[in-house]
Short mmCIF file of C-alpha atoms in Angstrom, two decimals:
data_model
loop_
_atom_site.label_atom_id
_atom_site.label_comp_id
_atom_site.label_asym_id
_atom_site.label_seq_id
_atom_site.Cartn_x
_atom_site.Cartn_y
_atom_site.Cartn_z
CA MET A 82 -62.83 146.52 93.51
CA SER A 83 -65.20 149.41 93.53
CA ASP A 84 -68.87 149.41 94.11
CA PRO A 85 -70.72 151.18 91.32
CA THR A 86 -72.34 153.46 93.88
CA SER A 87 -69.04 154.42 95.47
CA LYS A 88 -67.37 157.75 94.94
CA GLU A 89 -66.03 158.29 91.44
CA PRO A 90 -62.51 159.71 91.12
CA ASN A 91 -62.64 163.48 91.39
CA ALA A 92 -61.07 165.25 88.45
CA ASN A 93 -60.45 168.34 90.57
CA VAL A 94 -58.31 166.75 93.30
CA LEU A 95 -55.06 168.69 93.63
CA ASP A 96 -52.01 167.27 91.92
CA GLU A 97 -50.08 167.41 95.18
CA GLU A 98 -52.68 165.15 96.79
CA LYS A 99 -51.97 162.53 94.14
CA GLY A 100 -48.22 162.71 94.55
CA LEU A 101 -47.78 164.86 91.44
CA PRO A 102 -46.08 168.24 91.24
CA GLY A 103 -48.40 171.21 90.99
CA PRO A 104 -48.62 173.72 88.14
CA GLY A 105 -45.33 175.20 87.08
CA LYS A 106 -43.19 172.48 88.67
CA ASP A 107 -40.76 170.40 86.63
CA ALA A 108 -42.22 166.88 86.30
CA ASP A 109 -42.61 164.01 83.89
CA VAL A 110 -46.34 163.84 84.57
CA GLU A 111 -48.99 166.38 83.68
CA VAL A 112 -52.66 165.73 84.40
CA ALA A 113 -54.57 167.38 81.59
CA GLN A 114 -57.50 169.48 82.73
CA SER A 115 -58.81 170.40 79.30
CA TRP A 116 -62.48 170.95 78.67
CA SER A 117 -62.74 167.69 76.74
CA LEU A 118 -61.33 165.59 79.60
CA LYS A 119 -63.62 167.27 82.10
CA LYS A 120 -66.54 166.58 79.77
CA PHE A 121 -65.64 162.88 79.58
CA ALA A 122 -65.28 162.77 83.37
CA SER A 123 -68.73 164.31 83.78
CA LEU A 124 -70.14 161.51 81.62
CA GLY A 125 -68.65 158.88 83.95
CA VAL A 126 -65.54 158.11 81.89
CA GLU A 127 -62.46 157.53 84.06
CA THR A 128 -59.65 159.91 83.10
CA GLY A 129 -57.24 159.45 86.01
CA GLY A 130 -55.09 156.63 84.62
CA ILE A 131 -52.16 155.22 86.56
CA VAL A 132 -51.82 158.02 89.11
CA PRO A 133 -51.88 156.55 92.64
CA ILE A 134 -55.28 157.00 94.27
CA PRO A 135 -55.20 159.50 97.16
CA MET A 136 -56.85 158.75 100.50
CA SER A 137 -59.74 161.09 99.71
CA GLU A 138 -60.84 158.86 96.82
CA ARG A 139 -60.34 155.46 98.44
CA THR A 140 -63.84 155.24 99.87
CA ASN A 141 -65.34 151.93 98.76
CA THR A 142 -66.20 149.56 101.62
CA ARG A 143 -67.90 146.78 99.63
CA VAL A 144 -65.06 144.26 99.79
CA HIS A 145 -67.28 141.42 98.62
CA GLY A 146 -67.57 143.18 95.25
CA ILE A 147 -64.15 141.74 94.38
CA PHE A 148 -65.77 138.33 94.24
CA THR A 149 -68.29 139.30 91.54
CA LEU A 150 -65.60 140.98 89.46
CA TRP A 151 -63.41 137.88 89.34
CA LEU A 152 -66.52 135.74 88.93
CA THR A 153 -67.51 137.63 85.78
CA MET A 154 -63.95 137.51 84.47
CA SER A 155 -63.95 133.73 84.96
CA VAL A 156 -67.49 132.63 84.07
CA ASN A 157 -67.11 132.53 80.31
CA LEU A 158 -65.81 130.34 77.52
CA LEU A 159 -62.10 131.01 78.09
CA PRO A 160 -61.52 128.37 80.82
CA ILE A 161 -63.69 125.90 78.89
CA VAL A 162 -61.52 126.35 75.81
CA THR A 163 -58.35 126.02 77.87
CA GLY A 164 -59.61 122.82 79.51
CA MET A 165 -60.28 121.32 76.08
CA THR A 166 -56.55 121.35 75.35
CA GLY A 167 -56.03 118.59 77.94
CA PRO A 168 -57.51 115.84 75.73
CA LEU A 169 -57.23 117.56 72.35
CA GLY A 170 -53.74 119.05 72.72
CA TYR A 171 -51.92 116.82 75.22
CA GLY A 172 -53.79 113.52 74.85
CA ILE A 173 -54.70 113.41 78.56
CA GLY A 174 -58.02 111.83 79.52
CA LEU A 175 -60.74 113.50 81.58
CA ARG A 176 -59.77 112.01 84.95
CA ASP A 177 -56.09 112.90 84.71
CA SER A 178 -56.84 116.31 83.22
CA SER A 179 -59.21 117.03 86.12
CA LEU A 180 -56.61 116.10 88.73
CA VAL A 181 -53.98 118.33 87.12
CA ILE A 182 -56.47 121.18 86.86
CA LEU A 183 -57.53 120.92 90.50
CA PHE A 184 -54.08 120.64 92.06
CA PHE A 185 -52.33 123.33 90.05
CA SER A 186 -55.29 125.72 90.25
CA ILE A 187 -55.18 125.49 94.05
CA LEU A 188 -51.51 126.46 93.90
CA CYS A 189 -51.47 129.02 91.11
CA THR A 190 -54.39 131.13 92.36
CA VAL A 191 -52.47 132.05 95.54
CA PRO A 192 -50.16 134.74 94.06
CA VAL A 193 -53.11 136.46 92.38
CA ALA A 194 -55.03 136.71 95.65
CA TYR A 195 -51.95 137.74 97.63
CA LEU A 196 -51.00 140.64 95.36
CA ALA A 197 -54.63 141.80 95.25
CA THR A 198 -54.39 142.58 98.99
CA LEU A 199 -51.84 145.33 98.26
CA GLY A 200 -54.28 147.38 96.15
CA PRO A 201 -56.35 148.90 99.00
CA LYS A 202 -53.32 149.43 101.23
CA THR A 203 -51.18 151.26 98.65
CA GLY A 204 -53.75 152.80 96.30
CA MET A 205 -51.38 151.82 93.48
CA ARG A 206 -51.93 149.76 90.36
CA GLN A 207 -49.92 146.55 90.20
CA MET A 208 -47.31 147.79 87.76
CA ILE A 209 -46.86 151.03 89.70
CA GLN A 210 -46.08 148.89 92.75
CA ALA A 211 -43.58 147.02 90.56
CA ARG A 212 -41.57 150.24 90.19
CA PHE A 213 -40.50 149.75 93.81
CA SER A 214 -38.53 146.68 92.72
CA PHE A 215 -37.99 147.05 88.94
CA GLY A 216 -37.33 150.79 89.10
CA TYR A 217 -38.66 153.76 87.17
CA TYR A 218 -37.20 152.86 83.77
CA LEU A 219 -36.62 149.09 83.82
CA VAL A 220 -40.23 148.43 84.84
CA SER A 221 -40.90 148.93 81.13
CA VAL A 222 -39.65 145.37 80.56
CA PRO A 223 -42.35 143.60 82.64
CA VAL A 224 -44.85 146.17 81.36
CA ILE A 225 -44.11 145.14 77.76
CA LEU A 226 -44.41 141.46 78.70
CA ASN A 227 -47.63 142.16 80.55
CA LEU A 228 -49.03 144.08 77.59
CA ALA A 229 -48.24 141.15 75.31
CA THR A 230 -49.84 138.73 77.78
CA LEU A 231 -53.04 140.70 78.30
CA THR A 232 -53.35 141.44 74.59
CA GLY A 233 -52.98 137.71 73.92
CA PHE A 234 -55.87 136.94 76.26
CA CYS A 235 -57.99 139.55 74.48
CA VAL A 236 -57.10 137.93 71.16
CA ILE A 237 -58.11 134.46 72.40
CA ASP A 238 -61.39 135.76 73.80
CA SER A 239 -62.18 137.62 70.59
CA VAL A 240 -61.49 134.54 68.47
CA VAL A 241 -63.70 132.31 70.62
CA GLY A 242 -66.50 134.87 70.68
CA GLY A 243 -66.26 135.56 66.96
CA GLU A 244 -66.26 131.88 66.03
CA SER A 245 -69.25 131.26 68.29
CA LEU A 246 -71.27 134.00 66.59
CA SER A 247 -70.24 132.65 63.18
CA ALA A 248 -71.18 129.06 64.04
CA ILE A 249 -74.88 129.83 64.62
CA THR A 250 -75.20 131.55 61.22
CA HIS A 251 -73.65 128.62 59.32
CA GLY A 252 -71.04 130.90 57.79
CA HIS A 253 -73.30 133.82 56.82
CA LEU A 254 -71.54 135.84 59.52
CA THR A 255 -67.85 135.12 59.09
CA PRO A 256 -65.61 134.61 62.13
CA ASP A 257 -63.78 137.79 61.13
CA VAL A 258 -66.93 139.88 61.47
CA GLY A 259 -67.76 138.15 64.74
CA ILE A 260 -64.32 139.04 66.08
CA VAL A 261 -64.87 142.70 65.19
CA VAL A 262 -68.26 142.74 66.95
CA ILE A 263 -66.91 141.19 70.17
CA ALA A 264 -63.83 143.43 70.30
CA ILE A 265 -65.75 146.67 69.73
CA LEU A 266 -68.41 145.86 72.34
CA ALA A 267 -65.70 145.13 74.91
CA MET A 268 -63.94 148.35 73.99
CA LEU A 269 -67.06 150.38 74.79
CA VAL A 270 -67.12 149.04 78.36
CA CYS A 271 -63.37 149.49 78.80
CA PHE A 272 -63.47 153.01 77.36
CA CYS A 273 -65.71 154.23 80.17
CA GLY A 274 -63.34 152.98 82.85
CA PHE A 275 -63.59 151.95 86.47
CA LYS A 276 -67.18 152.84 87.36
CA ILE A 277 -68.93 151.40 84.30
CA LEU A 278 -66.63 148.38 84.24
CA HIS A 279 -67.49 147.43 87.80
CA ARG A 280 -71.18 148.04 87.27
CA TYR A 281 -71.11 145.71 84.28
CA GLU A 282 -69.00 143.07 86.02
CA ARG A 283 -71.34 143.03 89.01
CA PHE A 284 -74.18 141.42 87.04
CA ALA A 285 -72.76 140.05 83.77
CA TRP A 286 -71.81 136.69 85.30
CA ILE A 287 -75.49 135.76 85.84
CA PRO A 288 -76.61 135.29 82.19
CA ALA A 289 -73.19 133.77 81.42
CA LEU A 290 -73.60 131.13 84.13
CA VAL A 291 -77.17 130.37 83.05
CA ALA A 292 -76.03 129.92 79.43
CA ILE A 293 -73.22 127.56 80.44
CA ILE A 294 -75.62 125.48 82.56
CA ILE A 295 -78.08 125.24 79.65
CA ALA A 296 -75.32 124.23 77.22
CA THR A 297 -74.06 121.58 79.63
CA GLY A 298 -77.56 120.25 80.21
CA THR A 299 -78.40 120.10 76.50
CA GLY A 300 -75.22 118.30 75.48
CA GLY A 301 -74.63 116.53 78.77
CA LYS A 302 -75.76 113.10 77.58
CA HIS A 303 -72.67 112.92 75.36
CA LEU A 304 -70.15 114.00 78.00
CA SER A 305 -69.88 110.47 79.38
CA ASN A 306 -68.89 109.20 75.93
CA GLN A 307 -65.22 109.88 76.54
CA ALA A 308 -62.45 108.84 74.18
CA VAL A 309 -59.94 106.40 75.66
CA TYR A 310 -56.49 107.85 76.20
CA PRO A 311 -53.40 105.98 77.43
CA ALA A 312 -52.06 106.76 80.89
CA PRO A 313 -50.07 109.99 80.51
CA GLU A 314 -46.36 110.16 81.20
CA ALA A 315 -45.15 112.45 83.96
CA SER A 316 -43.60 114.77 81.39
CA THR A 317 -46.95 115.20 79.64
CA VAL A 318 -48.72 115.90 82.93
CA LEU A 319 -46.19 118.59 83.85
CA SER A 320 -46.50 120.18 80.42
CA PHE A 321 -50.28 120.44 80.82
CA ALA A 322 -49.73 121.75 84.36
CA ALA A 323 -47.54 124.50 82.89
CA LEU A 324 -50.46 125.46 80.66
CA ILE A 325 -52.76 125.76 83.70
CA ALA A 326 -50.11 127.87 85.45
CA GLY A 327 -49.87 130.07 82.37
CA PHE A 328 -53.63 130.52 82.47
CA LEU A 329 -53.78 131.63 86.13
CA ILE A 330 -50.49 133.19 87.28
CA PRO A 331 -50.47 136.10 84.77
CA TRP A 332 -53.55 137.55 86.49
CA ALA A 333 -51.21 138.44 89.37
CA ALA A 334 -49.75 141.25 87.27
CA LEU A 335 -53.08 143.09 87.36
CA ALA A 336 -54.67 141.74 90.55
CA GLY A 337 -54.35 144.98 92.52
CA ASP A 338 -55.73 147.16 89.72
CA PHE A 339 -59.33 146.40 90.67
CA ALA A 340 -59.03 147.20 94.39
CA VAL A 341 -57.31 150.59 94.48
CA TYR A 342 -60.48 152.53 95.31
CA MET A 343 -61.16 150.49 98.45
CA VAL A 344 -60.68 151.96 101.89
CA PRO A 345 -57.16 151.26 103.20
CA GLU A 346 -58.71 149.61 106.26
CA ALA A 347 -60.24 146.86 104.10
CA SER A 348 -59.44 143.46 105.60
CA SER A 349 -56.55 141.84 103.73
CA ALA A 350 -57.93 138.42 104.66
CA LYS A 351 -61.27 139.29 103.03
CA VAL A 352 -59.61 140.73 99.93
CA PHE A 353 -57.53 137.55 99.63
CA PHE A 354 -60.54 135.29 100.18
CA TYR A 355 -62.84 137.06 97.71
CA THR A 356 -60.14 137.22 95.04
CA TYR A 357 -59.15 133.59 95.51
CA SER A 358 -62.71 132.26 95.57
CA GLY A 359 -63.87 134.53 92.74
CA LEU A 360 -61.12 133.16 90.50
CA PHE A 361 -60.84 129.56 91.73
CA LEU A 362 -64.48 128.51 92.21
CA PRO A 363 -65.65 129.17 88.64
CA THR A 364 -62.37 128.43 86.87
CA VAL A 365 -61.84 124.85 88.06
CA PRO A 366 -65.32 123.50 87.15
CA LEU A 367 -65.18 125.23 83.77
CA LEU A 368 -61.70 123.91 83.02
CA VAL A 369 -62.94 120.41 83.90
CA LEU A 370 -66.04 120.94 81.74
CA GLY A 371 -63.75 121.90 78.88
CA ALA A 372 -61.71 118.73 79.40
CA ALA A 373 -64.94 116.69 79.33
CA ILE A 374 -66.07 118.35 76.09
CA GLY A 375 -62.65 117.86 74.52
CA GLY A 376 -62.56 114.21 75.58
CA ALA A 377 -65.99 113.55 74.07
CA CYS A 378 -65.40 115.34 70.77
CA PRO A 379 -63.79 112.40 68.91
CA ASN A 380 -66.74 110.14 69.80
CA VAL A 381 -69.56 112.57 68.90
CA PRO A 382 -69.58 113.12 65.12
CA SER A 383 -71.60 116.36 65.21
CA TRP A 384 -69.26 117.87 67.80
CA GLN A 385 -66.19 116.82 65.83
CA ALA A 386 -67.69 118.28 62.65
CA GLY A 387 -68.40 121.55 64.46
CA TYR A 388 -64.87 121.59 65.83
CA ASP A 389 -63.41 121.01 62.35
CA SER A 390 -65.61 123.80 60.94
CA THR A 391 -65.38 126.68 63.41
CA SER A 392 -63.35 125.26 66.29
CA VAL A 393 -64.82 125.95 69.74
CA GLY A 394 -67.81 127.87 68.43
CA GLY A 395 -68.75 124.93 66.23
CA VAL A 396 -68.66 122.53 69.18
CA LEU A 397 -70.92 124.78 71.24
CA ALA A 398 -73.35 125.20 68.37
CA ALA A 399 -73.45 121.42 67.93
CA MET A 400 -74.06 120.90 71.65
CA LEU A 401 -77.02 123.29 71.58
CA GLU A 402 -78.43 122.25 68.20
CA PRO A 403 -81.21 120.12 69.79
CA ALA A 404 -82.58 123.31 71.37
CA GLY A 405 -83.21 124.89 67.96
CA GLY A 406 -83.53 128.67 67.84
CA PHE A 407 -83.26 128.93 71.60
CA GLY A 408 -79.96 127.08 71.40
CA LYS A 409 -78.64 129.70 68.98
CA PHE A 410 -79.66 132.40 71.43
CA VAL A 411 -77.72 130.62 74.17
CA VAL A 412 -74.63 130.48 71.93
CA VAL A 413 -74.91 134.26 71.50
CA LEU A 414 -75.03 134.63 75.30
CA LEU A 415 -71.95 132.42 75.59
CA ALA A 416 -70.13 134.55 73.04
CA PHE A 417 -71.06 137.72 74.92
CA SER A 418 -69.99 136.12 78.21
CA LEU A 419 -66.44 136.90 77.10
CA LEU A 420 -67.07 140.65 77.15
CA GLY A 421 -66.51 140.87 80.91
CA ASN A 422 -63.11 139.23 80.63
CA ILE A 423 -62.02 141.25 77.60
CA ALA A 424 -63.21 144.58 79.03
CA ALA A 425 -61.45 144.09 82.38
CA THR A 426 -58.29 142.94 80.62
CA MET A 427 -58.39 145.90 78.23
CA TYR A 428 -58.80 148.19 81.23
CA SER A 429 -55.51 146.97 82.68
CA ILE A 430 -53.91 147.25 79.24
CA THR A 431 -54.83 150.94 79.04
CA LEU A 432 -53.11 151.51 82.39
CA ASN A 433 -50.03 149.55 81.32
CA PHE A 434 -49.71 151.65 78.18
CA GLN A 435 -49.30 154.73 80.38
CA LEU A 436 -46.33 153.07 82.08
CA LEU A 437 -44.59 151.95 78.91
CA LEU A 438 -42.74 155.25 78.47
CA PRO A 439 -42.75 158.16 80.94
CA TRP A 440 -44.41 160.61 78.53
CA MET A 441 -47.30 158.23 77.83
CA VAL A 442 -48.88 159.08 81.18
CA ARG A 443 -49.97 162.35 79.55
CA VAL A 444 -52.19 160.47 77.09
CA PRO A 445 -55.72 159.93 78.47
CA ARG A 446 -56.31 156.33 79.50
CA PHE A 447 -59.47 155.89 77.43
CA LEU A 448 -57.67 156.64 74.14
CA PHE A 449 -55.56 153.52 74.65
CA ALA A 450 -58.80 151.50 74.65
CA ILE A 451 -59.17 152.43 70.99
CA VAL A 452 -55.51 151.65 70.29
CA ILE A 453 -55.62 148.18 71.82
CA THR A 454 -58.84 147.34 69.98
CA ALA A 455 -57.18 148.30 66.70
CA ILE A 456 -54.35 145.89 67.58
CA VAL A 457 -56.51 143.02 68.83
CA ILE A 458 -58.85 142.78 65.82
CA PRO A 459 -56.29 142.01 63.05
CA VAL A 460 -54.20 139.77 65.32
CA ALA A 461 -57.31 137.80 66.35
CA ILE A 462 -58.36 137.37 62.72
CA ARG A 463 -54.92 135.94 61.95
CA ALA A 464 -54.83 133.74 65.08
CA ALA A 465 -58.20 132.20 64.24
CA THR A 466 -56.67 130.31 61.30
CA SER A 467 -54.91 127.86 63.65
CA PHE A 468 -56.57 128.50 66.97
CA PHE A 469 -55.62 125.63 69.27
CA ASN A 470 -51.96 125.61 68.23
CA ASN A 471 -51.79 129.35 68.86
CA LEU A 472 -53.59 128.90 72.19
CA GLU A 473 -51.09 126.30 73.41
CA ASN A 474 -48.11 128.34 72.22
CA PHE A 475 -49.34 131.49 73.91
CA ILE A 476 -50.58 130.27 77.30
CA GLY A 477 -47.70 127.83 77.65
CA VAL A 478 -45.09 130.59 77.38
CA ILE A 479 -46.56 133.41 79.48
CA GLY A 480 -46.31 131.43 82.71
CA TYR A 481 -42.51 131.73 82.67
CA TRP A 482 -42.13 135.49 82.87
CA SER A 483 -45.16 135.79 85.15
CA SER A 484 -43.61 133.42 87.69
CA ALA A 485 -40.36 135.40 87.70
CA PHE A 486 -42.29 138.65 88.13
CA VAL A 487 -44.31 137.26 91.04
CA ALA A 488 -41.13 136.05 92.74
CA VAL A 489 -39.58 139.53 92.58
CA VAL A 490 -42.57 141.53 93.84
CA VAL A 491 -43.42 139.02 96.59
CA ILE A 492 -39.83 138.91 97.91
CA GLU A 493 -39.60 142.70 97.69
CA HIS A 494 -42.79 143.17 99.71
CA ALA A 495 -42.37 140.39 102.27
CA TRP A 496 -38.59 140.57 102.78
CA PHE A 497 -37.22 143.99 101.95
CA ARG A 498 -40.29 146.08 102.82
CA LYS A 499 -41.29 143.88 105.77
CA SER A 500 -44.88 143.60 104.44
CA ASP A 501 -45.29 147.30 105.25
CA CYS A 502 -47.50 148.98 102.65
CA SER A 503 -46.52 152.44 103.91
CA ALA A 504 -43.15 151.77 102.27
CA TYR A 505 -44.86 152.39 98.90
CA SER A 506 -44.87 156.19 99.17
CA HIS A 507 -46.99 158.22 96.78
CA GLU A 508 -44.18 160.77 96.78
CA LYS A 509 -41.76 158.32 95.18
CA TRP A 510 -43.71 156.50 92.48
CA ASN A 511 -42.71 158.89 89.66
CA LYS A 512 -39.23 159.91 90.86
CA ALA A 513 -36.42 157.78 89.47
CA ASN A 514 -33.89 158.99 92.06
CA MET A 515 -36.09 157.73 94.91
CA LEU A 516 -36.73 154.27 93.46
CA PRO A 517 -34.46 151.23 93.01
CA SER A 518 -32.46 151.02 89.81
CA GLY A 519 -34.27 147.80 88.93
CA ILE A 520 -31.05 146.04 87.96
CA ALA A 521 -31.44 143.46 90.74
CA ALA A 522 -35.03 142.64 89.76
CA LEU A 523 -34.38 142.45 86.04
CA GLY A 524 -31.06 140.66 86.53
CA ALA A 525 -32.53 137.96 88.76
CA SER A 526 -35.42 137.42 86.35
CA ALA A 527 -33.16 137.26 83.30
CA LEU A 528 -30.59 134.95 84.90
CA SER A 529 -33.31 132.49 85.92
CA PHE A 530 -33.93 131.80 82.24
CA ALA A 531 -30.58 130.05 82.03
CA LEU A 532 -32.46 127.16 83.67
CA VAL A 533 -35.96 127.99 82.44
CA ILE A 534 -35.16 127.68 78.73
CA PRO A 535 -33.69 124.14 78.96
CA SER A 536 -36.76 123.21 81.03
CA MET A 537 -39.36 124.42 78.53
CA ALA A 538 -41.57 122.02 76.60
CA GLN A 539 -43.53 123.75 73.86
CA VAL A 540 -44.91 122.77 70.48
CA TRP A 541 -42.04 124.62 68.81
CA TYR A 542 -39.23 123.83 71.28
CA THR A 543 -38.38 121.24 73.94
CA GLY A 544 -35.31 121.84 76.08
CA PRO A 545 -32.88 119.08 77.10
CA ILE A 546 -34.12 119.05 80.71
CA ALA A 547 -37.77 119.07 79.65
CA LYS A 548 -37.23 116.03 77.42
CA THR A 549 -36.78 114.03 80.62
CA THR A 550 -38.91 115.89 83.16
CA GLY A 551 -41.58 117.61 81.12
CA ASP A 552 -42.14 121.35 81.34
CA ILE A 553 -40.91 122.63 84.72
CA GLY A 554 -40.08 126.11 83.48
CA PHE A 555 -42.58 128.09 85.55
CA GLU A 556 -41.53 126.37 88.79
CA LEU A 557 -37.85 127.09 88.13
CA ALA A 558 -38.60 130.67 87.09
CA PHE A 559 -40.14 131.37 90.50
CA VAL A 560 -37.60 129.51 92.66
CA VAL A 561 -34.42 130.63 90.86
CA THR A 562 -35.56 134.25 90.57
CA ALA A 563 -36.40 134.37 94.29
CA LEU A 564 -33.02 132.89 95.26
CA LEU A 565 -31.08 135.27 93.03
CA TYR A 566 -33.08 138.38 93.87
CA VAL A 567 -32.22 138.40 97.59
CA PRO A 568 -28.41 138.81 97.26
CA LEU A 569 -28.68 141.03 94.19
CA ARG A 570 -31.15 143.32 95.93
CA TYR A 571 -28.94 143.59 99.02
CA LEU A 572 -26.07 144.59 96.74
CA GLU A 573 -28.29 147.14 94.98
CA ILE A 574 -29.34 148.65 98.33
CA ARG A 575 -25.73 148.84 99.47
CA ILE A 576 -24.66 150.65 96.30
CA GLN A 577 -27.64 153.01 96.09
CA LYS A 578 -27.88 153.49 99.88
CA ARG A 579 -31.68 153.36 99.77
CA VAL A 580 -34.41 150.75 99.62
#
């Protein structure tokens, strides 16, 4: 996390200081110093991209700023919408949904907070760190999966925001136009980069929280009117738990991105605490609120009508209808509350694009903000036609690969690198012959899916194991990958004769 008043990355820092070859040297990375890039940098736009942050630029000491960043990313409609799937998607009542949400959120927030602690110590983005296990070339596989995951979250946010804006106009503003508005506004914040993003995230949670409180207070009298659901089977509970895991664990793949400008001496305990609390404290109540809204929908005709009309946006508009014009204003605030989440997610997407292929690092980071917006808008418009089914399909699946990824990078750091962040040398990050091949990491992850696939329970597929147990795919992905990675990595080290 960076404080908005902290030192902005210096465009004139020598390439050698960043672990890049200087002018005239053979390298796969060139940092453009054209007039246009310098002009953007002078306007506060971040141009540095994925290059590891040198010591001279890691100056931020405001560790508590991590809390407000994750708070803004979490205080919005996304967890509310996800919580609604408990009753509406899985047929689980409010009490049981709340227990699943609480327990699995406690567990699944841990890897996000743990990996965030590596940002200040290494000065490397999360997927750059992943090169030290997945290798220079094969890291493209988790990068592609991460791009798909983060893009999916942007799509969901854009749909929810667009439908919310449409709901208050009674169809005069179509959801498609609303999606375009939300996506472009988020792109503007993301385009500017680290400094503007953190300045926005520092305060954006305040109006979002106020709007959520007002919406809850206005429609609160109906929240106790819960539909009656039968006691859920264990398999159903585990399937909903997998959805919660899919909502939280993927953040681990970008957790360190927001802390790379911090001083290396930043307390790891504080970084862990602020990340964990910034994600956990708002997410759990909002997931539970979503479950309460979803459970009440069938018994509140106006809410059900709003849901049938414009999905989540219609429900929110119905909840705030008693407040008249002020209620519509609050719905607009709720729609815009998603901008913080989309902008931060897009920021990590722009960095991941630079890792997709070696030559892409030459493309300025901010140009990818335009590219991803052009992708998100049409996909979101299509996804809006069957929103909740698409939501379940997407979040339910992404937890599998994310769990395997977390297992690899955690074992690599804690076991093979002895929790020593100096083992992530800035001299090695862009040199294939100084990094692992990545075969052990990718092999362990891929082989784990021999058990993960039969243990999946999705709308479109239920494996033979999952038919009995429910969805236990994300648990097996983590455990099996960790068990396989240790011997495979030892073999890789023995063959390559380097860590």
